[in-house]
Coordinates of C-alpha atoms in Angstrom, one line a residue:
M1 CA 0.0 0.0 0.0
Q2 CA 1.5 3.3 -1.1
L3 CA 0.1 6.2 0.8
G4 CA 2.0 9.0 -1.0
A5 CA 3.6 12.1 0.4
F6 CA 3.5 12.5 4.2
S7 CA 3.0 15.7 6.2
I8 CA 1.7 16.7 9.6
S9 CA -1.1 19.2 9.7
L10 CA -0.9 21.3 12.8
S11 CA -3.8 23.3 14.2
V12 CA -2.1 26.6 15.3
S13 CA -3.5 29.5 17.3
D14 CA -1.2 32.2 15.7
I15 CA 0.0 31.4 12.2
Q16 CA 2.5 34.2 12.2
A17 CA 4.2 33.0 15.4
S18 CA 4.2 29.4 14.1
K19 CA 5.6 30.5 10.8
E20 CA 8.5 32.3 12.5
F21 CA 9.1 29.4 14.8
Y22 CA 9.4 26.8 12.0
E23 CA 11.5 29.2 9.9
N24 CA 14.0 29.2 12.8
L25 CA 14.1 25.4 12.5
G26 CA 15.0 25.8 8.8
F27 CA 11.6 25.4 7.2
S28 CA 10.5 27.7 4.4
V29 CA 7.0 28.5 3.0
F30 CA 6.2 26.0 0.1
A31 CA 2.5 26.7 -0.5
G32 CA -0.6 28.3 1.0
G33 CA -0.8 31.9 2.2
M34 CA -1.3 33.9 5.3
D35 CA -4.5 35.4 3.9
Q36 CA -5.9 31.9 3.6
N37 CA -4.9 31.0 7.2
Y38 CA -2.7 28.1 6.2
L39 CA 0.9 27.6 5.1
I40 CA 2.7 24.4 3.9
M41 CA 6.3 24.6 5.0
K42 CA 9.2 22.5 3.9
N43 CA 12.6 21.5 5.2
G44 CA 14.2 18.9 2.9
N45 CA 11.7 16.1 2.6
A46 CA 9.8 17.2 5.8
L47 CA 6.5 18.9 5.3
I48 CA 4.5 20.7 7.9
G49 CA 1.1 22.3 7.4
L50 CA 0.1 25.2 9.6
F51 CA -3.6 25.7 9.8
E52 CA -5.2 28.5 11.9
G53 CA -8.9 28.1 12.8
M54 CA -9.6 25.3 10.4
F55 CA -9.7 22.2 12.6
E56 CA -9.0 21.0 16.2
G57 CA -6.0 18.8 17.0
N58 CA -3.2 17.7 14.7
I59 CA -3.6 15.4 11.7
L60 CA -1.2 13.0 10.0
T61 CA -1.7 13.5 6.3
F62 CA -0.9 11.3 3.3
N63 CA -1.4 12.4 -0.3
P64 CA -1.7 9.5 -2.8
G65 CA -0.4 10.5 -6.2
W66 CA 2.0 13.2 -5.0
D67 CA 5.6 13.3 -3.9
E68 CA 7.0 15.5 -1.2
Y69 CA 7.2 18.4 -3.8
A70 CA 3.5 18.2 -4.6
Q71 CA 4.4 16.8 -8.0
N72 CA 2.4 14.1 -9.6
I73 CA 3.9 10.6 -9.5
E74 CA 3.2 8.2 -12.4
T75 CA 1.8 5.2 -10.6
F76 CA 0.1 5.3 -7.2
D77 CA -2.6 3.6 -5.2
D78 CA -5.9 5.4 -5.5
V79 CA -7.5 6.6 -2.3
R80 CA -10.5 4.4 -2.9
E81 CA -8.3 1.3 -3.3
I82 CA -6.5 2.2 -0.1
Q83 CA -9.8 2.6 1.6
K84 CA -11.0 -0.9 0.4
Q85 CA -7.8 -2.5 1.7
L86 CA -8.1 -0.9 5.1
K87 CA -11.8 -2.0 5.4
T88 CA -10.9 -5.6 4.6
K89 CA -8.4 -5.4 7.5
G90 CA -11.1 -4.3 9.8
I91 CA -10.0 -0.7 10.2
G92 CA -12.9 1.6 10.9
L93 CA -13.3 4.8 8.9
E94 CA -14.3 8.2 10.3
N95 CA -15.7 9.1 6.8
E96 CA -15.4 7.5 3.4
A97 CA -14.4 8.3 -0.1
D98 CA -17.2 7.5 -2.6
E99 CA -16.0 4.3 -4.2
N100 CA -18.1 5.0 -7.3
T101 CA -16.1 8.1 -8.3
S102 CA -12.6 8.8 -9.5
G103 CA -10.1 11.6 -9.1
P104 CA -9.8 13.8 -6.0
S105 CA -11.2 12.3 -2.8
S106 CA -10.3 11.6 0.8
F107 CA -11.2 9.7 3.9
M108 CA -10.1 9.7 7.6
I109 CA -9.2 7.1 10.1
T110 CA -8.2 7.2 13.8
D111 CA -5.3 5.3 15.2
P112 CA -5.5 3.4 18.5
D113 CA -4.4 6.5 20.4
G114 CA -6.9 8.8 18.9
N115 CA -4.6 10.4 16.3
I116 CA -6.5 11.4 13.1
I117 CA -5.0 10.3 9.8
L118 CA -6.2 11.9 6.6
I119 CA -5.7 10.2 3.3
D120 CA -6.2 13.1 0.8
Q121 CA -5.9 12.6 -2.9
H122 CA -5.8 15.7 -5.0
R123 CA -5.9 14.2 -8.5

């Protein structure tokens, strides 16, 4: 099972303060915008999303079909196929991708410790 690019999506209370903090750790803005209340920051292969006022808690995020530069990869496991595999393994889903569609879609699961995992396909 190939889950795609990995990042952590952080719910932040002050996006400017968080931006400055992660810049001090060597991260730079890769995508998003302050006016949109989110930034994607990158340091080498590490990706961190900073999201102000969009959700509670932090989310582990995987993007099937993308590499760590948000570039399309040629072959990848579609989000609906990943979802089917997890269901056959008895993993409960918080929400589901419509298996009768194609293209962009997502679903969420929760690990045994309550951590939210988002599988989010953009293409």
